[in-house]
PDB file of C-alpha atoms in Angstrom:
ATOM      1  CA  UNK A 124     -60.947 -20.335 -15.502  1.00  0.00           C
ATOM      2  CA  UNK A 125     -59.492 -18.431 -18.665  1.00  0.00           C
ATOM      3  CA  UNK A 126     -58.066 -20.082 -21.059  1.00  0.00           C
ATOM      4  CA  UNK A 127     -55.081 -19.151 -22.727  1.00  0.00           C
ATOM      5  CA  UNK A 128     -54.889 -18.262 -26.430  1.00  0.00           C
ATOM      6  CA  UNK A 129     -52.040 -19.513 -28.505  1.00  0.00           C
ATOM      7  CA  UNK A 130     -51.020 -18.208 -31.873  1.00  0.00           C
ATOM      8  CA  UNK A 131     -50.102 -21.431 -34.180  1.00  0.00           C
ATOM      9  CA  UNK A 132     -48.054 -20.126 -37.423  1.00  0.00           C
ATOM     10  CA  UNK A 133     -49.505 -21.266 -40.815  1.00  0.00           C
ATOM     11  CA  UNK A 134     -47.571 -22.557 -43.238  1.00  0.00           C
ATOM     12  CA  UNK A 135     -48.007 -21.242 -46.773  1.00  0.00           C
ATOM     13  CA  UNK A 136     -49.353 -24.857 -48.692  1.00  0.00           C
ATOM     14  CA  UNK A 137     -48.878 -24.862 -52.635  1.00  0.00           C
ATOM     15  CA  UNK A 138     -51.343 -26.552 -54.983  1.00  0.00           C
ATOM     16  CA  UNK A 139     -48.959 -28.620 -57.424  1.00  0.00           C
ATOM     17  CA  UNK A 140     -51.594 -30.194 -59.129  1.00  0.00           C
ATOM     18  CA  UNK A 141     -53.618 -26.918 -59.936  1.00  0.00           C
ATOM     19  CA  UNK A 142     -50.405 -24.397 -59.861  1.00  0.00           C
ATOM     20  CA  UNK A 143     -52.912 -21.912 -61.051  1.00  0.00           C
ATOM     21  CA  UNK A 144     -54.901 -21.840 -57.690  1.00  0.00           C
ATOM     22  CA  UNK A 145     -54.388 -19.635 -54.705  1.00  0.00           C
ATOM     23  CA  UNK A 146     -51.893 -21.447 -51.678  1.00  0.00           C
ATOM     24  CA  UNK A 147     -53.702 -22.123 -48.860  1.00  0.00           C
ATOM     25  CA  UNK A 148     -52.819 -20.731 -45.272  1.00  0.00           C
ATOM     26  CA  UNK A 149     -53.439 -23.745 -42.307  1.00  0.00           C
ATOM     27  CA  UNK A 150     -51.704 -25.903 -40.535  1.00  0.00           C
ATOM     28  CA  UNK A 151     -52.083 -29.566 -39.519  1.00  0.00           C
ATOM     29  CA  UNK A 152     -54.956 -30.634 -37.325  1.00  0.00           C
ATOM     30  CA  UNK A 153     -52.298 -32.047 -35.050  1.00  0.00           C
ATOM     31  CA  UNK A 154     -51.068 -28.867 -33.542  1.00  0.00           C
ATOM     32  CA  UNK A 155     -54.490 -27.463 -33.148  1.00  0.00           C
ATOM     33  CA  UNK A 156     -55.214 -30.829 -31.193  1.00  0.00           C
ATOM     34  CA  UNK A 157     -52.209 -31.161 -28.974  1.00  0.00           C
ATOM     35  CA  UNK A 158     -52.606 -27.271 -27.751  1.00  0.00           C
ATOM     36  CA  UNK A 159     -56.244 -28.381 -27.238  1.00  0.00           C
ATOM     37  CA  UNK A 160     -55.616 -31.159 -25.616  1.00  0.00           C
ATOM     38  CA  UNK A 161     -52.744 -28.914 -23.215  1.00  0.00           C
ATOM     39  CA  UNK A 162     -55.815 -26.595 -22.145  1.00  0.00           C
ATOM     40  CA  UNK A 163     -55.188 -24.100 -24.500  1.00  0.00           C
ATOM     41  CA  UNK A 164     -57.162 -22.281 -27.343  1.00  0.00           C
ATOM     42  CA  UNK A 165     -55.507 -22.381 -30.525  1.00  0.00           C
ATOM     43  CA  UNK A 166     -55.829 -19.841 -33.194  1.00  0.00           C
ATOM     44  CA  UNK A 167     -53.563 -20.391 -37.242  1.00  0.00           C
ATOM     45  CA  UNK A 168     -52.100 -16.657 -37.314  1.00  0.00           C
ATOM     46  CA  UNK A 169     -52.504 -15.621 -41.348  1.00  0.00           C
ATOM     47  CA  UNK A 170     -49.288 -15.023 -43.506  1.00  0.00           C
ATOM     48  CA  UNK A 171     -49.421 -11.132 -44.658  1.00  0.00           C
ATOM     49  CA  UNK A 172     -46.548  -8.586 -44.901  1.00  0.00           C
ATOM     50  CA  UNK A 173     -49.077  -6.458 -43.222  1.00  0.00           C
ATOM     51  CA  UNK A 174     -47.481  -5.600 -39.401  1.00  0.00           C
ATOM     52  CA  UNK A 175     -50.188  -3.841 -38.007  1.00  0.00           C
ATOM     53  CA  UNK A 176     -52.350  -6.784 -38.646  1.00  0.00           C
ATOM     54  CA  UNK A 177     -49.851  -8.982 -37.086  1.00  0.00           C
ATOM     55  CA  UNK A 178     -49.253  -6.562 -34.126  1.00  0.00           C
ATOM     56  CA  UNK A 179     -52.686  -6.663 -33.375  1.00  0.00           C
ATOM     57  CA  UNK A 180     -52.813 -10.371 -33.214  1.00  0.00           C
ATOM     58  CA  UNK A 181     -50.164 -10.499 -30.987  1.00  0.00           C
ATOM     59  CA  UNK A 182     -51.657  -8.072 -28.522  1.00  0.00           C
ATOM     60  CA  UNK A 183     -54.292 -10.870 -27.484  1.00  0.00           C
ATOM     61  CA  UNK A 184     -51.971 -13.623 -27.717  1.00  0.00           C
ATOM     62  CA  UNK A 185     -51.327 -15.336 -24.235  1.00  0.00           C
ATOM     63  CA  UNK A 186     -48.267 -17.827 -26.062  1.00  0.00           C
ATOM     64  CA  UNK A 187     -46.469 -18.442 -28.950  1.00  0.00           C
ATOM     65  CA  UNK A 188     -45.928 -21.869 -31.123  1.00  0.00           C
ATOM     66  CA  UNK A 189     -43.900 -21.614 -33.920  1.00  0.00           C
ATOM     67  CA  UNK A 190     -44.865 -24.567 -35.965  1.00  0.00           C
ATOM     68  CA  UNK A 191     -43.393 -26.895 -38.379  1.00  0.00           C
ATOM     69  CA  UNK A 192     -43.685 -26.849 -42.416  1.00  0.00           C
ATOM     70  CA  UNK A 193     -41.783 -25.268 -45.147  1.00  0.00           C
ATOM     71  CA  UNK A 194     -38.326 -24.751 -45.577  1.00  0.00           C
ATOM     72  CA  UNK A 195     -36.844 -21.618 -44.774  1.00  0.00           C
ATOM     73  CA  UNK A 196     -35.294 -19.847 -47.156  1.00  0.00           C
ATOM     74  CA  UNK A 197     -31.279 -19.440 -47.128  1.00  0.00           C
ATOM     75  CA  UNK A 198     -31.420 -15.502 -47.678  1.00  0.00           C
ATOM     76  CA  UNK A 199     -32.692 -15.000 -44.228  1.00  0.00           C
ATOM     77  CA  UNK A 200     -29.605 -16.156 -43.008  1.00  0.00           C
ATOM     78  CA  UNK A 201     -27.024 -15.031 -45.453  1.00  0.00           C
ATOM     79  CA  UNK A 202     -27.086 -18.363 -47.901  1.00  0.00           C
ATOM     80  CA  UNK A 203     -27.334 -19.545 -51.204  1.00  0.00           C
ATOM     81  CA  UNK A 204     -29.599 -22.035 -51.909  1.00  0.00           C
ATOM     82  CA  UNK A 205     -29.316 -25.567 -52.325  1.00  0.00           C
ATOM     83  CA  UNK A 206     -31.681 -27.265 -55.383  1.00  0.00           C
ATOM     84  CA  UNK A 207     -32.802 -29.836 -52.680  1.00  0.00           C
ATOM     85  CA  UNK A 208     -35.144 -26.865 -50.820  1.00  0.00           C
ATOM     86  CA  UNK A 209     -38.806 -27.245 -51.144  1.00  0.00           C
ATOM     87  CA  UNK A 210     -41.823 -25.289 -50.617  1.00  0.00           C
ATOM     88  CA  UNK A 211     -40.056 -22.017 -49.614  1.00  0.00           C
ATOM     89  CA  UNK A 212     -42.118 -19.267 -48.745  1.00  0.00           C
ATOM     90  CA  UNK A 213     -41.093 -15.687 -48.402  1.00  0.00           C
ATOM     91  CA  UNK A 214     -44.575 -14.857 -47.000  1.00  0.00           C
ATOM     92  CA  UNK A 215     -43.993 -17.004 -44.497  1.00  0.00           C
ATOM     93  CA  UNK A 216     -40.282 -16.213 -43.340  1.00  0.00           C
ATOM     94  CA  UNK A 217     -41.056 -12.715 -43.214  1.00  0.00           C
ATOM     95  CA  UNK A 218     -44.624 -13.321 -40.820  1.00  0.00           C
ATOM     96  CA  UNK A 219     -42.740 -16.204 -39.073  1.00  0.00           C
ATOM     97  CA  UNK A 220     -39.543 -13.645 -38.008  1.00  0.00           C
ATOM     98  CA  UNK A 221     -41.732 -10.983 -37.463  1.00  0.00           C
ATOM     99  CA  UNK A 222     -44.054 -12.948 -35.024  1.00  0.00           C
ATOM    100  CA  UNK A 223     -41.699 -14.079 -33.155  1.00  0.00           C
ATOM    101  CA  UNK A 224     -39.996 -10.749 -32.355  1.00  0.00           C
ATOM    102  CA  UNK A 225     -43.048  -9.706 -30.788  1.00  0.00           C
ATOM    103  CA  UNK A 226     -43.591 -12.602 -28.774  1.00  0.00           C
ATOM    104  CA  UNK A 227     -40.206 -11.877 -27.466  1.00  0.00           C
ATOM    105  CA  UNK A 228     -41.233  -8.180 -26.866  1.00  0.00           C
ATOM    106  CA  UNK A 229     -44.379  -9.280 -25.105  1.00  0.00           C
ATOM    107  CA  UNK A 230     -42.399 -11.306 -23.160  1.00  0.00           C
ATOM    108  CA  UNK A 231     -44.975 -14.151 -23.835  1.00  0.00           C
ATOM    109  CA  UNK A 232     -44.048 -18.148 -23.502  1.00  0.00           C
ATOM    110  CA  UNK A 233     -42.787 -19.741 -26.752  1.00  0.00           C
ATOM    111  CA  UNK A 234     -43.154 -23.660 -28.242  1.00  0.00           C
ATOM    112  CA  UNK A 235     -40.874 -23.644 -31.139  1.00  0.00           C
ATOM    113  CA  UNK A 236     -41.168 -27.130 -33.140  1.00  0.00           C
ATOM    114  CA  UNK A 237     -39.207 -28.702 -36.456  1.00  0.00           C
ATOM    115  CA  UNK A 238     -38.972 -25.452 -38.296  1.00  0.00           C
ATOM    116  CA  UNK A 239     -39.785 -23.422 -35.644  1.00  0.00           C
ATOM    117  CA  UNK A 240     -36.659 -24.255 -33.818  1.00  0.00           C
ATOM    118  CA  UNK A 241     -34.902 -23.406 -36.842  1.00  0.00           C
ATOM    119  CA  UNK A 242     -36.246 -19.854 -37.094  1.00  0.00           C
ATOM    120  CA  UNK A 243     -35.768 -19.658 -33.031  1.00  0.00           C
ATOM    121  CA  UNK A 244     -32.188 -20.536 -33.770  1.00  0.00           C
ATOM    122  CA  UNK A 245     -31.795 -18.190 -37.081  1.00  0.00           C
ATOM    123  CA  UNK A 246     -33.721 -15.071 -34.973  1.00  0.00           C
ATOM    124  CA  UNK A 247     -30.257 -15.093 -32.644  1.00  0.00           C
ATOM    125  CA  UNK A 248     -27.887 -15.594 -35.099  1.00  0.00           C
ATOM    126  CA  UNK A 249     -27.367 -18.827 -35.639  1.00  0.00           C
ATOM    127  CA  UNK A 250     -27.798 -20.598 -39.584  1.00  0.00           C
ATOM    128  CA  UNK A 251     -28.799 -23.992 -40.742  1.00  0.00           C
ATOM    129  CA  UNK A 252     -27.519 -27.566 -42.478  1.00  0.00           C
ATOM    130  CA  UNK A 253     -29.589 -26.539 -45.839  1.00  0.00           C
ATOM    131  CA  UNK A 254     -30.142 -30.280 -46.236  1.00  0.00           C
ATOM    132  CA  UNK A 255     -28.550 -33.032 -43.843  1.00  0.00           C
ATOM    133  CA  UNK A 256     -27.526 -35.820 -46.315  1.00  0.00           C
ATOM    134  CA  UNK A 257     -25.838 -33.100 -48.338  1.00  0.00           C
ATOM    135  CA  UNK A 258     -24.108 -31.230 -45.617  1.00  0.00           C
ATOM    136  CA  UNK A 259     -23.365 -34.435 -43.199  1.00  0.00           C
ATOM    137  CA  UNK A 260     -23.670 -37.467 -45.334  1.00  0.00           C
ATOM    138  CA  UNK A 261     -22.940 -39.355 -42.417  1.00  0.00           C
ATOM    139  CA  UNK A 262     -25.212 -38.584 -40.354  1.00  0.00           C
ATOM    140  CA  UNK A 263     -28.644 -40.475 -39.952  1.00  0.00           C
ATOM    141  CA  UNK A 264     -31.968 -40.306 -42.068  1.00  0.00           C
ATOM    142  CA  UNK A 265     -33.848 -37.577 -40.257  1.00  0.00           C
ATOM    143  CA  UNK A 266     -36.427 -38.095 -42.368  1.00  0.00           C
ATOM    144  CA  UNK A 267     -37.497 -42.008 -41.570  1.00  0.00           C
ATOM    145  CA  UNK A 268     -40.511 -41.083 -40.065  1.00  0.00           C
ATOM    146  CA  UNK A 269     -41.614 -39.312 -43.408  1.00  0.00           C
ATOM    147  CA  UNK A 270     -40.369 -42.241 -45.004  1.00  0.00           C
ATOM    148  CA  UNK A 271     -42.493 -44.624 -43.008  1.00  0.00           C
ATOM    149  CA  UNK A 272     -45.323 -42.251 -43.837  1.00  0.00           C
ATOM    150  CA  UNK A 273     -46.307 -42.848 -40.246  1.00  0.00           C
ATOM    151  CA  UNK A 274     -46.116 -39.029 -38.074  1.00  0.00           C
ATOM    152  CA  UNK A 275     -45.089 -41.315 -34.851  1.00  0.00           C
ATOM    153  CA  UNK A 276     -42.830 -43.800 -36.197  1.00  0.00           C
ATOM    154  CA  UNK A 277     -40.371 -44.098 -33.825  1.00  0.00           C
ATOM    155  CA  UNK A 278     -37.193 -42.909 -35.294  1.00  0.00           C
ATOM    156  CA  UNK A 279     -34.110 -42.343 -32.929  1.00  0.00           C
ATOM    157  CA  UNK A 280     -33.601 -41.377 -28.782  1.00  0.00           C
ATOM    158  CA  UNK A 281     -32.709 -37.724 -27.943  1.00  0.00           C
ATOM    159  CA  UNK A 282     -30.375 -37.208 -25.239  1.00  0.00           C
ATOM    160  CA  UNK A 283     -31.550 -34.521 -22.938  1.00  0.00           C
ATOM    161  CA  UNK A 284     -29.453 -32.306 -21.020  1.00  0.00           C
ATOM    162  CA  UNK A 285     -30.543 -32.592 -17.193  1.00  0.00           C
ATOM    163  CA  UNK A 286     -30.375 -29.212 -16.343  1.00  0.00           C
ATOM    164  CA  UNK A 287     -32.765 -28.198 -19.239  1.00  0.00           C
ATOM    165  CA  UNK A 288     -36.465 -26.992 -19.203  1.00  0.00           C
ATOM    166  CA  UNK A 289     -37.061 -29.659 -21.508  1.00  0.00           C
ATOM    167  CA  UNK A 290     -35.563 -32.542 -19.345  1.00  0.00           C
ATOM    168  CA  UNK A 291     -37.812 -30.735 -16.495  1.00  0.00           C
ATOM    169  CA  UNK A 292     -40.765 -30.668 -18.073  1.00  0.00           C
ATOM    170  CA  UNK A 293     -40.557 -34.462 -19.458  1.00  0.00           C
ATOM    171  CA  UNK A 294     -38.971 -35.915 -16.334  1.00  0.00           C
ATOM    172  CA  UNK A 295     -36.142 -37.628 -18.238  1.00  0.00           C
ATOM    173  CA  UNK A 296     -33.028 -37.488 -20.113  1.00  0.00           C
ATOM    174  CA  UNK A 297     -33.195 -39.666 -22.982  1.00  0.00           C
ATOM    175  CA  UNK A 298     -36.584 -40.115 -24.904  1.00  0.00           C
ATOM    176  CA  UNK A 299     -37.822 -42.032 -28.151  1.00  0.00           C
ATOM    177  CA  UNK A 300     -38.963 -39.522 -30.987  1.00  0.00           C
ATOM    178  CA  UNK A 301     -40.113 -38.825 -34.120  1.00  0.00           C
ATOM    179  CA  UNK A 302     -38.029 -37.032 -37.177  1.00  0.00           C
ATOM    180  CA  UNK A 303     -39.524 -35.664 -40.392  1.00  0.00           C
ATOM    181  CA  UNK A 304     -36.846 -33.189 -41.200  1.00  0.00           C
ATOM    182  CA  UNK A 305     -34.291 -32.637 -43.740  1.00  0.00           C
ATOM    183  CA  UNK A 306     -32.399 -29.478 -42.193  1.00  0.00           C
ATOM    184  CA  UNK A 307     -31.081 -28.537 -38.723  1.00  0.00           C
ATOM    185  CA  UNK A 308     -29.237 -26.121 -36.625  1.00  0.00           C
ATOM    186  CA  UNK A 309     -25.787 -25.573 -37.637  1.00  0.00           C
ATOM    187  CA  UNK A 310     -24.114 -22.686 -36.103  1.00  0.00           C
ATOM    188  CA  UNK A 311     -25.745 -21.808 -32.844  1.00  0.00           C
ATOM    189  CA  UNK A 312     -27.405 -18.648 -32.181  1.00  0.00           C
ATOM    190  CA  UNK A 313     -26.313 -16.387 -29.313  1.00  0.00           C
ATOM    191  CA  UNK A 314     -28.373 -16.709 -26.115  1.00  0.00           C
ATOM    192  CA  UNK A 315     -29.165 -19.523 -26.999  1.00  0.00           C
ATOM    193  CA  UNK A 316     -28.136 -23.388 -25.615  1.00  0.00           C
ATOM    194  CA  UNK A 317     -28.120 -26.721 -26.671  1.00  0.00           C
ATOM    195  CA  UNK A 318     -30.699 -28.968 -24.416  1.00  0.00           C
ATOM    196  CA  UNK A 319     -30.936 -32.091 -26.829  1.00  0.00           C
ATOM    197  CA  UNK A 320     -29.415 -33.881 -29.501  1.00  0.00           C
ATOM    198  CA  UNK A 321     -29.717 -36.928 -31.889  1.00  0.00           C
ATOM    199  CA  UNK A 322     -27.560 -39.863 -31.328  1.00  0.00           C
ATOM    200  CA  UNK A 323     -25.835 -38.805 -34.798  1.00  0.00           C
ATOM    201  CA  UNK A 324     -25.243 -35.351 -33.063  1.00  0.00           C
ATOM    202  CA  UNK A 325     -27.909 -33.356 -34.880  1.00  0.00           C
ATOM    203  CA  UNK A 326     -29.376 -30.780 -32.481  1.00  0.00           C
ATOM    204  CA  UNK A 327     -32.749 -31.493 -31.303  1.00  0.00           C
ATOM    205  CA  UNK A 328     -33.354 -29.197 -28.771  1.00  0.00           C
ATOM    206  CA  UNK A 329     -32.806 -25.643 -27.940  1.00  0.00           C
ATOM    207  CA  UNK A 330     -33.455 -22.957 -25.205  1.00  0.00           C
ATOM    208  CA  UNK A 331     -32.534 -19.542 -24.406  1.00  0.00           C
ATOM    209  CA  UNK A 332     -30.109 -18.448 -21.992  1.00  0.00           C
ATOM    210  CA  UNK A 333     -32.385 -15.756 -19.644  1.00  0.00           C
ATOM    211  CA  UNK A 334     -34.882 -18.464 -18.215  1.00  0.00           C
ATOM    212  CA  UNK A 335     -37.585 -17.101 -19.901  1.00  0.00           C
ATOM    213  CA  UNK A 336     -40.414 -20.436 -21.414  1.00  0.00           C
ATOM    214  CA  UNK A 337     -39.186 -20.378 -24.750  1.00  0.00           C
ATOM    215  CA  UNK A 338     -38.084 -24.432 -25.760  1.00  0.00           C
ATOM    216  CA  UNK A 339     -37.556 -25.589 -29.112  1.00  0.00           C
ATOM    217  CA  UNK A 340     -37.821 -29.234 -30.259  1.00  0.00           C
ATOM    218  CA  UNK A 341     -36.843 -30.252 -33.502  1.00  0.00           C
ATOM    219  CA  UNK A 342     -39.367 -33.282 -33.809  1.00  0.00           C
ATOM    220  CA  UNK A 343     -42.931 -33.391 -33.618  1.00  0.00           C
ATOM    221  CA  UNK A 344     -43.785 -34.107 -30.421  1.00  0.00           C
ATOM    222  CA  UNK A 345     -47.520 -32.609 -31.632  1.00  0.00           C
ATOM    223  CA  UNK A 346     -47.614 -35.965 -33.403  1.00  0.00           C
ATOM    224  CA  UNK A 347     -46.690 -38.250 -29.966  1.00  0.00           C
ATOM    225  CA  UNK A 348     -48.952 -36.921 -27.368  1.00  0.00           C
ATOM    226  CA  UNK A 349     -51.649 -40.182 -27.473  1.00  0.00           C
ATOM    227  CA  UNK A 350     -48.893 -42.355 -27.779  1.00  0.00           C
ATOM    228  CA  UNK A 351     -46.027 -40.284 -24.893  1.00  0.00           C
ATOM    229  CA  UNK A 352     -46.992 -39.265 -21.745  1.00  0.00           C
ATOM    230  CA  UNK A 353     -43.872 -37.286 -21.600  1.00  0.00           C
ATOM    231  CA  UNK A 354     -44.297 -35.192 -24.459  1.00  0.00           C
ATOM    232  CA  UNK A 355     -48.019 -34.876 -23.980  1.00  0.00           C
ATOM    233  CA  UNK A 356     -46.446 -32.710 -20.729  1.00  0.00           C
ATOM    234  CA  UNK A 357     -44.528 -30.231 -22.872  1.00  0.00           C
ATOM    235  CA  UNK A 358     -47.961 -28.851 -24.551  1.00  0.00           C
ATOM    236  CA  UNK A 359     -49.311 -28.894 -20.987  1.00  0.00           C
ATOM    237  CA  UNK A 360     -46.557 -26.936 -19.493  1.00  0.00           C
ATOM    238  CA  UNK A 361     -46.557 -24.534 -22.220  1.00  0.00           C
ATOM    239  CA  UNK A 362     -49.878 -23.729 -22.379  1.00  0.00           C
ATOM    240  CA  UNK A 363     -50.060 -23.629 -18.482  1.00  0.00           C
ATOM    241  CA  UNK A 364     -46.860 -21.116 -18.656  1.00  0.00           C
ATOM    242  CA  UNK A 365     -49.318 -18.967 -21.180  1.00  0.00           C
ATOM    243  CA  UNK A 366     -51.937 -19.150 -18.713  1.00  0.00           C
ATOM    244  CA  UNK A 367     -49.836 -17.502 -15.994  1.00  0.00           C
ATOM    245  CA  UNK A 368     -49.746 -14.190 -18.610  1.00  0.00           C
ATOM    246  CA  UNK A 369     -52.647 -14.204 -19.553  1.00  0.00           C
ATOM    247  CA  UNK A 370     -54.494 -10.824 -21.200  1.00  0.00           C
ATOM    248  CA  UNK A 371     -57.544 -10.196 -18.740  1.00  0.00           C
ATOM    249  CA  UNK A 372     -57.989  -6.511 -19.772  1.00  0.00           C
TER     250      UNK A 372
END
């Protein structure tokens, strides 16, 4: 049987100890591995401001994931700034946006994970916490796992709303999780719902309104597959979800 071909966003990765060098375009082994290890062929989409090389990517994709990395830049949803933002990366807002609106156009099934979820949320209208301990100093340290330096420390549970694709696909409502992030959803976008959240009440989860397979997750669940069964389910059911549209001509 065919097997489907997921697009895996890059992030754009600057060299701070040679600032004269060239970024780098990739993506952590981790996602390539869990989309692997769903059933699915991964492929890191580049970062270019060039369309039609992005269209025709997208015309042989099969699914979508919209990865984690590095921040997204305030302008894209009417912001200034913060000083605590790191690594932004026009390059990458602009492919990241533009990616994903043809994905939606193609109708194709859509993993959306950290920032991902963020740029899900931001694409319908919502905006973001620029940085959590700022905006909601009483709110946990979403970034403990970071902290740890360990990608599956086990940070906090996530509540998960019954009725939800996620909580169908995991076959639970409350799950142990990672959390390497420093920003969330604030305002939610339209069409949009909340399917998870953080004991603190930081969103963690997000889906769209028209049944379509489009989930977002704002931890790393890429990171938890050896160690969850359950999450090692969402990569399957995503990829199998690809498979079901999958470009034979």
């Amino acid at each position: 049987m065919n097997k489907p071909l997921i697009g895996v966003t890059a992030g754009e990765v600057f060299n701070r100890d040679r600032p004269w060098a060239p970024a780098t375009f990739g993506q952590s082994h981790t996602y390539i591995d869990a989309v692997i290890h769903g059933g699915g062929i991964p492929i890191i989409l580049p970062l270019t401001f060039d369309k039609s090389v992005l269209n025709g990517i997208c015309d042989k994709l099969d699914g979508l994931l919209l990865s984690g990395g590095n921040d997204i830049h305030p302008q894209v949803y009417g912001q200034k700034p913060y000083d605590k933002l790191v690594d932004l990366s026009d390059l990458r807002d602009s492919t990241d946006m533009y990616v994903l609106e043809q994905a939606l156009t193609r109708d194709l099934p859509i993993l959306a994970i950290c920032r991902g979820m963020q740029m899900l949320n931001i694409y319908y209208g919502g905006d973001l916490y620029q940085d959590i301990p700022e905006d909601l100093p009483d709110a946990h340290d979403h970034e403990s796992s970071t902290k740890a330096e360990n990608l599956s420390h086990a940070a906090h549970d996530i509540t998960i709303s019954p009725d939800s694709k996620l909580c169908a696909i995991l076959q639970t409502t409350s799950i142990n999780t990672n959390s390497h992030h420093h920003q969330a959803v604030k305002n939610l976008g339209k069409n949009l719902r909340v399917t998870a959240l953080a004991p603190d009440g930081i969103i963690e989860g997000l889906e769209t309104t028209d049944g379509r397979f489009i989930v977002g997750v704002q931890s790393h669940p890429e990171s938890l597959i050896h160690k969850q069964p359950e999450w090692e389910q969402l990569f399957k059911a995503f990829v199998d979800q690809s498979a079901s549209t999958l470009i034979t001509a």
